[in-house]
mmCIF file with all atom_site columns, N, CA and C in Angstrom:
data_model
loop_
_atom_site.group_PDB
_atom_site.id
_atom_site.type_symbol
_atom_site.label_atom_id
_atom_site.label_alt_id
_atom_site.label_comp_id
_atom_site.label_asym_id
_atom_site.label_entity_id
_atom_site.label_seq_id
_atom_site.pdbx_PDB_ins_code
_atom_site.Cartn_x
_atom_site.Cartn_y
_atom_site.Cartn_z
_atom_site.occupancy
_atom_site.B_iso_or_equiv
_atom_site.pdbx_formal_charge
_atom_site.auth_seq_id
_atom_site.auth_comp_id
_atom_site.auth_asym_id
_atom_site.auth_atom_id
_atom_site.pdbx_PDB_model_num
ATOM 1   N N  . UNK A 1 1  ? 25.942  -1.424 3.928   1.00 46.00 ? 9  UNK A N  1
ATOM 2   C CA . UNK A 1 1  ? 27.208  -1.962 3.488   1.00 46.00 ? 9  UNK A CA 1
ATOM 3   C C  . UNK A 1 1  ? 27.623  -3.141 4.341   1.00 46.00 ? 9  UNK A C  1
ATOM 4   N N  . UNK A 1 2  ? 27.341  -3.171 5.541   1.00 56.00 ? 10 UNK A N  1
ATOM 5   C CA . UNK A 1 2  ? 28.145  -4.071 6.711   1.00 56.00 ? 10 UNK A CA 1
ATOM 6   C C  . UNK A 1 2  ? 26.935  -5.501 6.830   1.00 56.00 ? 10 UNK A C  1
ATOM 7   N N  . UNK A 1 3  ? 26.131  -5.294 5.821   1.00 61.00 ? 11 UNK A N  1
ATOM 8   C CA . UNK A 1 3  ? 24.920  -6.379 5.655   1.00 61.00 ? 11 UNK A CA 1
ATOM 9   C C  . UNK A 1 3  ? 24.833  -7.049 4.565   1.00 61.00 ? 11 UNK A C  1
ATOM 10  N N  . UNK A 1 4  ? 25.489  -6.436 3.611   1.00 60.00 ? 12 UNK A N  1
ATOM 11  C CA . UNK A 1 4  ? 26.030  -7.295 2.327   1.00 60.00 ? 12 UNK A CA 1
ATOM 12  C C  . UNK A 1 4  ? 26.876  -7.113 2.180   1.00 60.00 ? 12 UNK A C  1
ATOM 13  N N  . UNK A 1 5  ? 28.041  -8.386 2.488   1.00 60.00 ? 13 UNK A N  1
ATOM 14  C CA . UNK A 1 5  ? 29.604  -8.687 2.396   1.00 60.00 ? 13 UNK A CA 1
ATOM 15  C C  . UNK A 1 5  ? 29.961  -8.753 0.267   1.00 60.00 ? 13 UNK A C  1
ATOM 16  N N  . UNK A 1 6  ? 28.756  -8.980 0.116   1.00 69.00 ? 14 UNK A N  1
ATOM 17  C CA . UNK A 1 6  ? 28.900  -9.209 -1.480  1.00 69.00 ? 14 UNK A CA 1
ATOM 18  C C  . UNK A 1 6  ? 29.845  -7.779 -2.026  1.00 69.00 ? 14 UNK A C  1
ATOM 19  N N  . UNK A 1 7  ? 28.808  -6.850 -1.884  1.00 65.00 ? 15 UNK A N  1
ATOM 20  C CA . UNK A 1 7  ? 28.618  -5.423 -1.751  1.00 65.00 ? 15 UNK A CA 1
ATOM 21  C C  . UNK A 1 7  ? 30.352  -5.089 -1.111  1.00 65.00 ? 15 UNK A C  1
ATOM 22  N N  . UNK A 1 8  ? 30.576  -5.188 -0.431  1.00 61.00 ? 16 UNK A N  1
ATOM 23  C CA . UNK A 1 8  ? 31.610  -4.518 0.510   1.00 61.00 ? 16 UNK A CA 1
ATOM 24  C C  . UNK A 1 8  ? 32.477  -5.190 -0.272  1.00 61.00 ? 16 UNK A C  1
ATOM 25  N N  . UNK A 1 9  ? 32.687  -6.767 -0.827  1.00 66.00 ? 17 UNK A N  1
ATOM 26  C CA . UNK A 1 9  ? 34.084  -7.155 -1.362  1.00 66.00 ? 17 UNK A CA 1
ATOM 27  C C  . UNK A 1 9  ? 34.167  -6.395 -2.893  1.00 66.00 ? 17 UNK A C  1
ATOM 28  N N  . UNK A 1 10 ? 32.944  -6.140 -3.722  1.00 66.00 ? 18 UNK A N  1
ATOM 29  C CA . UNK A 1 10 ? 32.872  -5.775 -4.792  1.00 66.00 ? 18 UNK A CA 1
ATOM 30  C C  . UNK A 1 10 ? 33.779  -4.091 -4.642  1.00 66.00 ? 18 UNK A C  1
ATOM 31  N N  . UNK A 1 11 ? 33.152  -3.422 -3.404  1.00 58.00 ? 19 UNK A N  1
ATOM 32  C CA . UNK A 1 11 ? 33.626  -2.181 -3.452  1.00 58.00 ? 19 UNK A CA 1
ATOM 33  C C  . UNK A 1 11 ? 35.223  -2.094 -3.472  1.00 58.00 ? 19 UNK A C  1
ATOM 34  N N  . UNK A 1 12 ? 35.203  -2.545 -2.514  1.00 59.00 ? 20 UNK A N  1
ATOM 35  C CA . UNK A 1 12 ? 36.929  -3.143 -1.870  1.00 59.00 ? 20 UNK A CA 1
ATOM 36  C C  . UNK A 1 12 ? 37.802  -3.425 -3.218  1.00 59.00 ? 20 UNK A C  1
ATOM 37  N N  . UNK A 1 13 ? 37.477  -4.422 -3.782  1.00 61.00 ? 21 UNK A N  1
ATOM 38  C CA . UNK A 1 13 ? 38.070  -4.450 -4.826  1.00 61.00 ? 21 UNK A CA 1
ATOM 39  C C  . UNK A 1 13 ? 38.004  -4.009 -5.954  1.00 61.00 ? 21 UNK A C  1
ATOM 40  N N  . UNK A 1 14 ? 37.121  -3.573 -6.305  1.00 57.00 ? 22 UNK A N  1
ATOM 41  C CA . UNK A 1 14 ? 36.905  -2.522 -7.468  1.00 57.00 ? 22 UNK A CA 1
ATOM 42  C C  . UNK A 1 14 ? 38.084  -0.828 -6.983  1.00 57.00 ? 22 UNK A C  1
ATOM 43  N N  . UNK A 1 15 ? 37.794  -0.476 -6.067  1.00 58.00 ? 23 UNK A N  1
ATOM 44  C CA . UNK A 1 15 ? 38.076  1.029  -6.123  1.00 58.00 ? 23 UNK A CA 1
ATOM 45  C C  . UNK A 1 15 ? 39.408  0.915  -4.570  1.00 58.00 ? 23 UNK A C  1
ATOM 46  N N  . UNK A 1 16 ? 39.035  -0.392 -4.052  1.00 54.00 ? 24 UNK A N  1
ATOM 47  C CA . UNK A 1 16 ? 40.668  -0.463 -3.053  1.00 54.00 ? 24 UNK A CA 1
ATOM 48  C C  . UNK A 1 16 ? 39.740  -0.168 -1.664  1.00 54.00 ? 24 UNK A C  1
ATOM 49  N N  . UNK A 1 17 ? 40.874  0.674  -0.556  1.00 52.00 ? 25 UNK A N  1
ATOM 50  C CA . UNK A 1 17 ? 40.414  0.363  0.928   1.00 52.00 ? 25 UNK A CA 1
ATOM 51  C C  . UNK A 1 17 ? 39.161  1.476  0.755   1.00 52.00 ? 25 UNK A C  1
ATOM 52  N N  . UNK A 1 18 ? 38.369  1.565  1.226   1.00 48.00 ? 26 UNK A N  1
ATOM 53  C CA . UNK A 1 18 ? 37.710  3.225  1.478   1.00 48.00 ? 26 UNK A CA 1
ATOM 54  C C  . UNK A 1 18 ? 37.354  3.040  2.863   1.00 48.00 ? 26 UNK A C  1
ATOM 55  N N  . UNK A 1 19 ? 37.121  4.708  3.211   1.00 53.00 ? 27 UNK A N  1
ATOM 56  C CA . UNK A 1 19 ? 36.385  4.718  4.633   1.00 53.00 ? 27 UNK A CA 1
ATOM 57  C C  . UNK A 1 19 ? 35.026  4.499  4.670   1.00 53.00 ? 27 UNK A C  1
ATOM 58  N N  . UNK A 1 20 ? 34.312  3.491  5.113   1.00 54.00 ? 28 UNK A N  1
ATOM 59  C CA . UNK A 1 20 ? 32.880  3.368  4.731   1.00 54.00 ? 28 UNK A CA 1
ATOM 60  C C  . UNK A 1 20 ? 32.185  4.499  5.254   1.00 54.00 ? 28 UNK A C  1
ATOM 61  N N  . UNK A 1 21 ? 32.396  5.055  6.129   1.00 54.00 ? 29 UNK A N  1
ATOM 62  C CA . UNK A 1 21 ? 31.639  6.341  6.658   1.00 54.00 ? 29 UNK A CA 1
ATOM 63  C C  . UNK A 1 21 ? 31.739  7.436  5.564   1.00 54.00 ? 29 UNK A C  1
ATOM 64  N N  . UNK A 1 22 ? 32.649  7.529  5.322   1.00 54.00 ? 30 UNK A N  1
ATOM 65  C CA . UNK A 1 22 ? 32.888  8.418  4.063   1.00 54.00 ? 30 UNK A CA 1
ATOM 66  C C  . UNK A 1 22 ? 32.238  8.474  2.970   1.00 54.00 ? 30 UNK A C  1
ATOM 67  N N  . UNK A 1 23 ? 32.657  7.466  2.744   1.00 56.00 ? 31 UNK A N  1
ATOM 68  C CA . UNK A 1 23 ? 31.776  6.849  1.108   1.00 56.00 ? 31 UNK A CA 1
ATOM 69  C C  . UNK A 1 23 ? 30.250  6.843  1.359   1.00 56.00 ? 31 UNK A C  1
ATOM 70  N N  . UNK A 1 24 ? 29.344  6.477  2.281   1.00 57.00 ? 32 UNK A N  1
ATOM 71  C CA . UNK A 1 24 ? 27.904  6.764  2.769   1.00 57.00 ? 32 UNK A CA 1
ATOM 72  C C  . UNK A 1 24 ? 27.614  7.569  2.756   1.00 57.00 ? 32 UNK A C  1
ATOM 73  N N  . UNK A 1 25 ? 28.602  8.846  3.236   1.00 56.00 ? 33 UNK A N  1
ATOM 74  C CA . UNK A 1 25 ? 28.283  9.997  3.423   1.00 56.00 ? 33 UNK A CA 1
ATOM 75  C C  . UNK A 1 25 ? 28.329  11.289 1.901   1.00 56.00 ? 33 UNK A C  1
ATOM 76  N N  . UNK A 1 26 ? 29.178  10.317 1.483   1.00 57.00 ? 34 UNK A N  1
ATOM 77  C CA . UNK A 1 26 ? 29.283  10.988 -0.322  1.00 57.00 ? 34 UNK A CA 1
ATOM 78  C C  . UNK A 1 26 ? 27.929  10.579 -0.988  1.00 57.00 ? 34 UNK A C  1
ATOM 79  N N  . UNK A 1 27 ? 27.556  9.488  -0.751  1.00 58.00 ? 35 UNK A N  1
ATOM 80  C CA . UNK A 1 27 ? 26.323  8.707  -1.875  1.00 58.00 ? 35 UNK A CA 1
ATOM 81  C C  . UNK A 1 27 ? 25.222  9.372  -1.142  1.00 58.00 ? 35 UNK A C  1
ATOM 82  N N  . UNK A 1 28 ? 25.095  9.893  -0.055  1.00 56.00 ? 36 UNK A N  1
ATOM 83  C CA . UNK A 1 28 ? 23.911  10.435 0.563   1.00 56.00 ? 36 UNK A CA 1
ATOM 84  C C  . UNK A 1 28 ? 24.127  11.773 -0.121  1.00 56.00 ? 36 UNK A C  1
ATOM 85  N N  . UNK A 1 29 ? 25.419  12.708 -0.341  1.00 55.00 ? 37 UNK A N  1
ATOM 86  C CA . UNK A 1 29 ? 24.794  14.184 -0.205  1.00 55.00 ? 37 UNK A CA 1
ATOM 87  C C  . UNK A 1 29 ? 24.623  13.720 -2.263  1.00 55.00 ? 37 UNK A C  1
ATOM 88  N N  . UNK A 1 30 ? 25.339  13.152 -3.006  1.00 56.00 ? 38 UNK A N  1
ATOM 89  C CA . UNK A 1 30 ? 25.200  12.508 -4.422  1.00 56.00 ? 38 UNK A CA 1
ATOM 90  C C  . UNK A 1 30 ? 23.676  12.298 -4.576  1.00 56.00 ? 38 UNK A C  1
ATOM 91  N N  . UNK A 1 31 ? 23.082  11.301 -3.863  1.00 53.00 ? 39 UNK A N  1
ATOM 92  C CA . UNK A 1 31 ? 22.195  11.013 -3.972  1.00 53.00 ? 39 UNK A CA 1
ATOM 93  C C  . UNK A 1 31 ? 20.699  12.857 -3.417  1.00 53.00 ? 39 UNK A C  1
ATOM 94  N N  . UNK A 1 32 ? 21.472  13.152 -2.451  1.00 54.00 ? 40 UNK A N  1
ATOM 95  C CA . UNK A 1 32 ? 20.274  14.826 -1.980  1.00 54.00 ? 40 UNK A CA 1
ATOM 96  C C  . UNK A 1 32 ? 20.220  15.837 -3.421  1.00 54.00 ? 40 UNK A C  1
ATOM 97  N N  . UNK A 1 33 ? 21.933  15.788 -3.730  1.00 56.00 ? 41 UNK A N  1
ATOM 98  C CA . UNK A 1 33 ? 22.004  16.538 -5.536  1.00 56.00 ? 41 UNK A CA 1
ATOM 99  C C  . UNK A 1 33 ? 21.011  16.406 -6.757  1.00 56.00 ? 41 UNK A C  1
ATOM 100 N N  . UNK A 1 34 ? 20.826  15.086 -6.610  1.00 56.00 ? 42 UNK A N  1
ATOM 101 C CA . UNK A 1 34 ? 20.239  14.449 -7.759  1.00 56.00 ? 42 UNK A CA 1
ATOM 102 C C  . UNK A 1 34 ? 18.443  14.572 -7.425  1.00 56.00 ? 42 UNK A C  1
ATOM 103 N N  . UNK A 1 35 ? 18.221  14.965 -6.481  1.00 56.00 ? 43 UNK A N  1
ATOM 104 C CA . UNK A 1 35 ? 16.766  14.669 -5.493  1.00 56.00 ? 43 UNK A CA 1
ATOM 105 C C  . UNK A 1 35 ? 16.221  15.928 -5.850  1.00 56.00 ? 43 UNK A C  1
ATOM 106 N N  . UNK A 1 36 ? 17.570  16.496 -5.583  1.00 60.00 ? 44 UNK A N  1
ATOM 107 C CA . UNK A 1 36 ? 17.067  18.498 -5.764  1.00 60.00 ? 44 UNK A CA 1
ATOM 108 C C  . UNK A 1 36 ? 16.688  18.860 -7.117  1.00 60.00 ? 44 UNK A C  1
ATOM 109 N N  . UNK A 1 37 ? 17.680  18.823 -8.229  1.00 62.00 ? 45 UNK A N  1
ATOM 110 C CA . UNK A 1 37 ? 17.504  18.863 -9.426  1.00 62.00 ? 45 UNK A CA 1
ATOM 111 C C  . UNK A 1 37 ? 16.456  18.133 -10.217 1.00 62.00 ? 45 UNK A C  1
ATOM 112 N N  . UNK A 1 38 ? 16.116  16.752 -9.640  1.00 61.00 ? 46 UNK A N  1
ATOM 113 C CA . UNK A 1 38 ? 14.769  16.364 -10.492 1.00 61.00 ? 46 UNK A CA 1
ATOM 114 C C  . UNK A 1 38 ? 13.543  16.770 -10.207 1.00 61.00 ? 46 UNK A C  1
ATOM 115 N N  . UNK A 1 39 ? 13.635  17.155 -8.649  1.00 64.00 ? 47 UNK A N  1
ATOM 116 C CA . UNK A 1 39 ? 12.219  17.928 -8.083  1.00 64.00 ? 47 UNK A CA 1
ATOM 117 C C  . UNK A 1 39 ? 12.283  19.834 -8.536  1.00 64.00 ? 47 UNK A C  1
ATOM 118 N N  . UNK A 1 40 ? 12.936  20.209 -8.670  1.00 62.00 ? 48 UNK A N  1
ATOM 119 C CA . UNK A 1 40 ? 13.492  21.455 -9.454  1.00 62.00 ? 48 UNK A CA 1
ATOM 120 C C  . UNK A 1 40 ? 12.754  21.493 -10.719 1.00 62.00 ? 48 UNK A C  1
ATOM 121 N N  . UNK A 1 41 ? 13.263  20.027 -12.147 1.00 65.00 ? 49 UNK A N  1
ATOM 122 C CA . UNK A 1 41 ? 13.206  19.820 -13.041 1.00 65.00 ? 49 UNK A CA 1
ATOM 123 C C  . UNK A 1 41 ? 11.280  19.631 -13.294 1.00 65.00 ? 49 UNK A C  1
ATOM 124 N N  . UNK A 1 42 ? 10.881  19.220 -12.237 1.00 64.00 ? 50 UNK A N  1
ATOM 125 C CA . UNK A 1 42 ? 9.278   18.701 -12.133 1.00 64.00 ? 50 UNK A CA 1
ATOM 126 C C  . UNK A 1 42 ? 8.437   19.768 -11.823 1.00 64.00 ? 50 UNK A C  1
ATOM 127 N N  . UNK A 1 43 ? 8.867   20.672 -11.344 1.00 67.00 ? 51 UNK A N  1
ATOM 128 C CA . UNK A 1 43 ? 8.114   21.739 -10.968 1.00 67.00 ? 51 UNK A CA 1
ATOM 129 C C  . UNK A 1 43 ? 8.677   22.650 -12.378 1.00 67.00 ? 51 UNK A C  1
ATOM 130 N N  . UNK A 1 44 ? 9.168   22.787 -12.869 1.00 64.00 ? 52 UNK A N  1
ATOM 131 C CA . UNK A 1 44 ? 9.476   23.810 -14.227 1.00 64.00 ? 52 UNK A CA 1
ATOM 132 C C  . UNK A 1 44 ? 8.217   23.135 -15.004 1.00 64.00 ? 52 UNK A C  1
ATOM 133 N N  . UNK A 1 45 ? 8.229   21.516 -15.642 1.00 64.00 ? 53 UNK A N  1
ATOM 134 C CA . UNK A 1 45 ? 7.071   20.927 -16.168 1.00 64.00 ? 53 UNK A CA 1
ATOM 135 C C  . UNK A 1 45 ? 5.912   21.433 -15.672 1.00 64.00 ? 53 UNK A C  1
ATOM 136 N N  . UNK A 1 46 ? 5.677   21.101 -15.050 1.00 69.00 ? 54 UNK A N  1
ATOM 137 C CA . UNK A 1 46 ? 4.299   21.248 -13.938 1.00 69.00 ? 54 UNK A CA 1
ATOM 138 C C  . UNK A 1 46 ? 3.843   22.801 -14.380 1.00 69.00 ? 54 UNK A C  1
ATOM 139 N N  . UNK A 1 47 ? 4.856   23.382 -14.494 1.00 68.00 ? 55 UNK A N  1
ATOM 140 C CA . UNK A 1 47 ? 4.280   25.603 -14.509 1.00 68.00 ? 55 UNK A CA 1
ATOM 141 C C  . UNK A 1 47 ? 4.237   24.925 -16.063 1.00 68.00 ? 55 UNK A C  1
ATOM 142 N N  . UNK A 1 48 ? 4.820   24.272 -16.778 1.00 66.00 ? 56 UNK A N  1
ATOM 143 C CA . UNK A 1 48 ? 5.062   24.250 -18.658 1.00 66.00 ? 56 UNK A CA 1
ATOM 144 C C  . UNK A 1 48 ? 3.899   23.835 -18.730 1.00 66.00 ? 56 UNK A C  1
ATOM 145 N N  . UNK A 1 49 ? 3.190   22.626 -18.099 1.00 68.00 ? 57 UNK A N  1
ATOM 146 C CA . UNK A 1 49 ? 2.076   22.128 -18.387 1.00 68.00 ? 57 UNK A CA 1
ATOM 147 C C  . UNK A 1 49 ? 0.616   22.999 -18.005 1.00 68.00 ? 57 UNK A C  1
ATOM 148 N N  . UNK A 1 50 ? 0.914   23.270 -16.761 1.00 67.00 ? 58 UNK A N  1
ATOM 149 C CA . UNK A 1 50 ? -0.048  24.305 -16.818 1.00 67.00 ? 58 UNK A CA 1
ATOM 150 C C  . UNK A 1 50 ? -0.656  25.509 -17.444 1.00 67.00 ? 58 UNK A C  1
ATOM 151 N N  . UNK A 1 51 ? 0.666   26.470 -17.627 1.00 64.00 ? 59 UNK A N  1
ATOM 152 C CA . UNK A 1 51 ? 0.654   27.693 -18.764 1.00 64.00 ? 59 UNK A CA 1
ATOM 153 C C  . UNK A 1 51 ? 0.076   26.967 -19.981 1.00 64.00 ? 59 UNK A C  1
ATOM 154 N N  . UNK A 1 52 ? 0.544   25.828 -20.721 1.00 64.00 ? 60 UNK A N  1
ATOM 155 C CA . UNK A 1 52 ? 0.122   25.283 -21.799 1.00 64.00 ? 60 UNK A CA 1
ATOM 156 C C  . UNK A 1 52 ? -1.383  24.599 -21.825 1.00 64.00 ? 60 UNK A C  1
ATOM 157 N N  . UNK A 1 53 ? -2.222  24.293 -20.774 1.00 66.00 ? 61 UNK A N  1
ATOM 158 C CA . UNK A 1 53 ? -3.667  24.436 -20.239 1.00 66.00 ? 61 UNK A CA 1
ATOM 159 C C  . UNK A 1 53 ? -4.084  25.348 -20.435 1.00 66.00 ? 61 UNK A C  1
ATOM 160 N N  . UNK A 1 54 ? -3.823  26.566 -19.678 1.00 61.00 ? 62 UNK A N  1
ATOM 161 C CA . UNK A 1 54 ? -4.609  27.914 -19.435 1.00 61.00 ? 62 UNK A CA 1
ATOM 162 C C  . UNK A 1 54 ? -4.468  28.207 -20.784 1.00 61.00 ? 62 UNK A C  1
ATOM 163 N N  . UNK A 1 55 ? -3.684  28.372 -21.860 1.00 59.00 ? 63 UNK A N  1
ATOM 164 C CA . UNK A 1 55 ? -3.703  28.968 -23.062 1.00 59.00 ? 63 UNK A CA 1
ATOM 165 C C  . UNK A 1 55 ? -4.453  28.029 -23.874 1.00 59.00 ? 63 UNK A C  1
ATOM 166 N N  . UNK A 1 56 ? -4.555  26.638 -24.161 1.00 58.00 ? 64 UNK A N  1
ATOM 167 C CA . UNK A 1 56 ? -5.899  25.863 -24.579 1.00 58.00 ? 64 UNK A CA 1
ATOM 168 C C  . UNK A 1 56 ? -6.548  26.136 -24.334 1.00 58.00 ? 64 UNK A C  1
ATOM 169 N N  . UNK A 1 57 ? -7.153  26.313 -22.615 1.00 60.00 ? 65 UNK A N  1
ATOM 170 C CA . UNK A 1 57 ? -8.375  26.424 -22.384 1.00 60.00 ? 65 UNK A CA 1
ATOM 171 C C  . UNK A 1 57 ? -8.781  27.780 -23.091 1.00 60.00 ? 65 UNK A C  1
ATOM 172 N N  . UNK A 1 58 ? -8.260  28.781 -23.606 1.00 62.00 ? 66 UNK A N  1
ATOM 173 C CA . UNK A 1 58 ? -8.412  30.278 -23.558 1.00 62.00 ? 66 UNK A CA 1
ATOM 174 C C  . UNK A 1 58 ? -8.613  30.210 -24.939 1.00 62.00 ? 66 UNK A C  1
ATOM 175 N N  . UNK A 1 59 ? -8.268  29.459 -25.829 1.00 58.00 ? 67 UNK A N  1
ATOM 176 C CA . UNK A 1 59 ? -8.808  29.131 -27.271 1.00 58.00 ? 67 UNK A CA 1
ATOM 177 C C  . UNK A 1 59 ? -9.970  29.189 -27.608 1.00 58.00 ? 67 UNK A C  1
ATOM 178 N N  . UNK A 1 60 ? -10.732 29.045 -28.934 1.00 63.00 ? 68 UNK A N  1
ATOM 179 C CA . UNK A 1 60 ? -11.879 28.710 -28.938 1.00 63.00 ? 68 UNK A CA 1
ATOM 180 C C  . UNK A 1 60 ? -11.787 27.581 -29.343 1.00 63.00 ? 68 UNK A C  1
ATOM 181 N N  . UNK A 1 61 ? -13.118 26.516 -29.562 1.00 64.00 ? 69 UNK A N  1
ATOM 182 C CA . UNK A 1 61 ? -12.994 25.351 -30.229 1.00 64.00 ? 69 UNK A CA 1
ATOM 183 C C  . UNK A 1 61 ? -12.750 25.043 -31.544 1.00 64.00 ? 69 UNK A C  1
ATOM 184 N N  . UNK A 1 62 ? -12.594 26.037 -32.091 1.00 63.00 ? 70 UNK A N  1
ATOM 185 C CA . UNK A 1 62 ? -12.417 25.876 -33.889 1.00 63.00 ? 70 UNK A CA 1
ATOM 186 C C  . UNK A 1 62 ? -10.835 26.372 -34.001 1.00 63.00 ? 70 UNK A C  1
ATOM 187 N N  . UNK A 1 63 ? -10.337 27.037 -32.982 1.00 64.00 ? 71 UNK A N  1
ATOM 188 C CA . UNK A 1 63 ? -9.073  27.207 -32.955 1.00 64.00 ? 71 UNK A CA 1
ATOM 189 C C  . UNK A 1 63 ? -7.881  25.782 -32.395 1.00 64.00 ? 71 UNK A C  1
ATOM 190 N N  . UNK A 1 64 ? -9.194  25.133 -31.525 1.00 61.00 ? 72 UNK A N  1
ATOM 191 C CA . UNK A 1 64 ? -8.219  24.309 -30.913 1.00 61.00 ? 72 UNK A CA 1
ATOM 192 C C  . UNK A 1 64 ? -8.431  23.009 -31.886 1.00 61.00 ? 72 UNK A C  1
ATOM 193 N N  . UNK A 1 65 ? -9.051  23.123 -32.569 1.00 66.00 ? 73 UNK A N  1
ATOM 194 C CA . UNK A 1 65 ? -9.015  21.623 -33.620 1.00 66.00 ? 73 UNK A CA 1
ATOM 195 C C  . UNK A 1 65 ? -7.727  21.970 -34.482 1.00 66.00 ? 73 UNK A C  1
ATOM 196 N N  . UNK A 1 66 ? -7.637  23.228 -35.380 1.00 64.00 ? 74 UNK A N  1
ATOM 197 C CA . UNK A 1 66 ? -6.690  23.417 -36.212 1.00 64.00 ? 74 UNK A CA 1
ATOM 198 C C  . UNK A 1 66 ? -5.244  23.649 -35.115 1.00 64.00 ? 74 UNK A C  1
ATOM 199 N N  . UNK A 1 67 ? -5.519  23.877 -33.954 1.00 60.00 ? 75 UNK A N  1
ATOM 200 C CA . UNK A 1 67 ? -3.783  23.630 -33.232 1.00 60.00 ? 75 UNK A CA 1
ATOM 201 C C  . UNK A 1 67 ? -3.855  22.325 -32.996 1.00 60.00 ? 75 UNK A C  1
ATOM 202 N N  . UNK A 1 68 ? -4.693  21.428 -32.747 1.00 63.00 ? 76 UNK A N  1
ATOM 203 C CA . UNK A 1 68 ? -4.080  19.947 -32.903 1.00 63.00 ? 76 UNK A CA 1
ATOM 204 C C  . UNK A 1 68 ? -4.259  19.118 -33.943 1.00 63.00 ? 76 UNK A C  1
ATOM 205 N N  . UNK A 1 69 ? -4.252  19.851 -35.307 1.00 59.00 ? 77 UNK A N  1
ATOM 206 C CA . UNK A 1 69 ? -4.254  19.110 -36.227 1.00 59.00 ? 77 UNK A CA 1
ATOM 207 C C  . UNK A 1 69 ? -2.596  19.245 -36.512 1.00 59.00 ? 77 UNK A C  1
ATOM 208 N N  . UNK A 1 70 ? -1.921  20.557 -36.287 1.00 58.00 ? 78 UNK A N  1
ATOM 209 C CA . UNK A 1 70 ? -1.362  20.813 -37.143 1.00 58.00 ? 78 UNK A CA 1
ATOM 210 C C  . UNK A 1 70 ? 0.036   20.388 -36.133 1.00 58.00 ? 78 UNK A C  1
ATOM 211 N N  . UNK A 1 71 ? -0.434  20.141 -35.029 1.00 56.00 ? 79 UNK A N  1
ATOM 212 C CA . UNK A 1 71 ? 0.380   19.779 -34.365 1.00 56.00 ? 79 UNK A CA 1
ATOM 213 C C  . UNK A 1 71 ? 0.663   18.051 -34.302 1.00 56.00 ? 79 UNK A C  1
ATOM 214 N N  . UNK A 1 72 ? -0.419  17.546 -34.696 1.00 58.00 ? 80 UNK A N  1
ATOM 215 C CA . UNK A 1 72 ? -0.259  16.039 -35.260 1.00 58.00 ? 80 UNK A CA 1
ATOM 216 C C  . UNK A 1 72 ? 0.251   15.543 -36.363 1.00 58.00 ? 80 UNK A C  1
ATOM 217 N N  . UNK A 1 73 ? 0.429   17.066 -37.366 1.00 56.00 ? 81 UNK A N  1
ATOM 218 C CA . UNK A 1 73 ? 1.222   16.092 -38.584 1.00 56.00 ? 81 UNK A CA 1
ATOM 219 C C  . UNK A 1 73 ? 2.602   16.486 -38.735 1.00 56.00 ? 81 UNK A C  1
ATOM 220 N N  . UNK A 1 74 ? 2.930   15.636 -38.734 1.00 54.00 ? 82 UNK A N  1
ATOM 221 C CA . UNK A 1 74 ? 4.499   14.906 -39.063 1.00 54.00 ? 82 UNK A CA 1
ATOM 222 C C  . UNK A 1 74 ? 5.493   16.450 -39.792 1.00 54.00 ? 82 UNK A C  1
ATOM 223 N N  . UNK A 1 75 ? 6.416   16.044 -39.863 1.00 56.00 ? 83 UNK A N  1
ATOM 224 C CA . UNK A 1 75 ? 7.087   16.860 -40.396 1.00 56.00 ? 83 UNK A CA 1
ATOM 225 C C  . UNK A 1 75 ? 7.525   16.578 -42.148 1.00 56.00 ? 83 UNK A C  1
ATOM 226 N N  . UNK A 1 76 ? 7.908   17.056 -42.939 1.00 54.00 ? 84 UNK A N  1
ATOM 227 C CA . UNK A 1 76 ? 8.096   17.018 -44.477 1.00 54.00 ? 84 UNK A CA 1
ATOM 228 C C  . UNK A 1 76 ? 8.397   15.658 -44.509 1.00 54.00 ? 84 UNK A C  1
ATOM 229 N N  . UNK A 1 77 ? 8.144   14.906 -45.455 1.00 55.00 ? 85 UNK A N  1
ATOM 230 C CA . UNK A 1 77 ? 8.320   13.840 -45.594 1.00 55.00 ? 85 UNK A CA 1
ATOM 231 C C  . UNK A 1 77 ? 9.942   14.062 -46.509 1.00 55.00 ? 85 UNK A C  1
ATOM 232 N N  . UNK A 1 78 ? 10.947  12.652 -46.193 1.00 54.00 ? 86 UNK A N  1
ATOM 233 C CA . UNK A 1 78 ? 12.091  12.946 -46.896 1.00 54.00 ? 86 UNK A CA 1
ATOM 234 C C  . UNK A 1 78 ? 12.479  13.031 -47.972 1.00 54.00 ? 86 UNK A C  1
ATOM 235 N N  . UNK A 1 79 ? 13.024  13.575 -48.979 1.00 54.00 ? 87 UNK A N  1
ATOM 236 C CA . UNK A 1 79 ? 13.563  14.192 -49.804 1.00 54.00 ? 87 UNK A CA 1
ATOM 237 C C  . UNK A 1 79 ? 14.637  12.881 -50.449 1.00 54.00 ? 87 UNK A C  1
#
């Protein structure tokens, strides 16, 4: 903040006086919130993607052509 005056007048005047220690200290734990939940969010994928491997792999090959056929076509065409 104290390295870009741009930054500091924009804040200043947008939202008024603040305590800069304060406000750093909000966008840091804002910013740890958001860190937690997407690494949270990546590891749920990660087990989705995997479980969804192990059960391909566990297919046979004549099974796994007709699950990605049927999974490639489109839905009803519109009405």
């Amino acid at each position: 903040w104290e390295n870009n005056p741009k930054l500091t007048e924009f804040c200043f005047s947008m939202i008024g006086r603040l305590d800069i220690k304060l406000s750093k200290s909000n966008i840091v734990n804002c910013a740890g919130g958001v860190l937690t939940e997407l690494e949270y969010t990546n590891k749920i994928h990660s087990r989705e993607q995997s479980v969804n491997s192990m059960i391909t792999n566990q297919r046979s090959p004549w099974v796994n052509r007709i699950y990605s056929f049927t999974h490639s076509v489109s839905a009803l065409p519109p009405t």
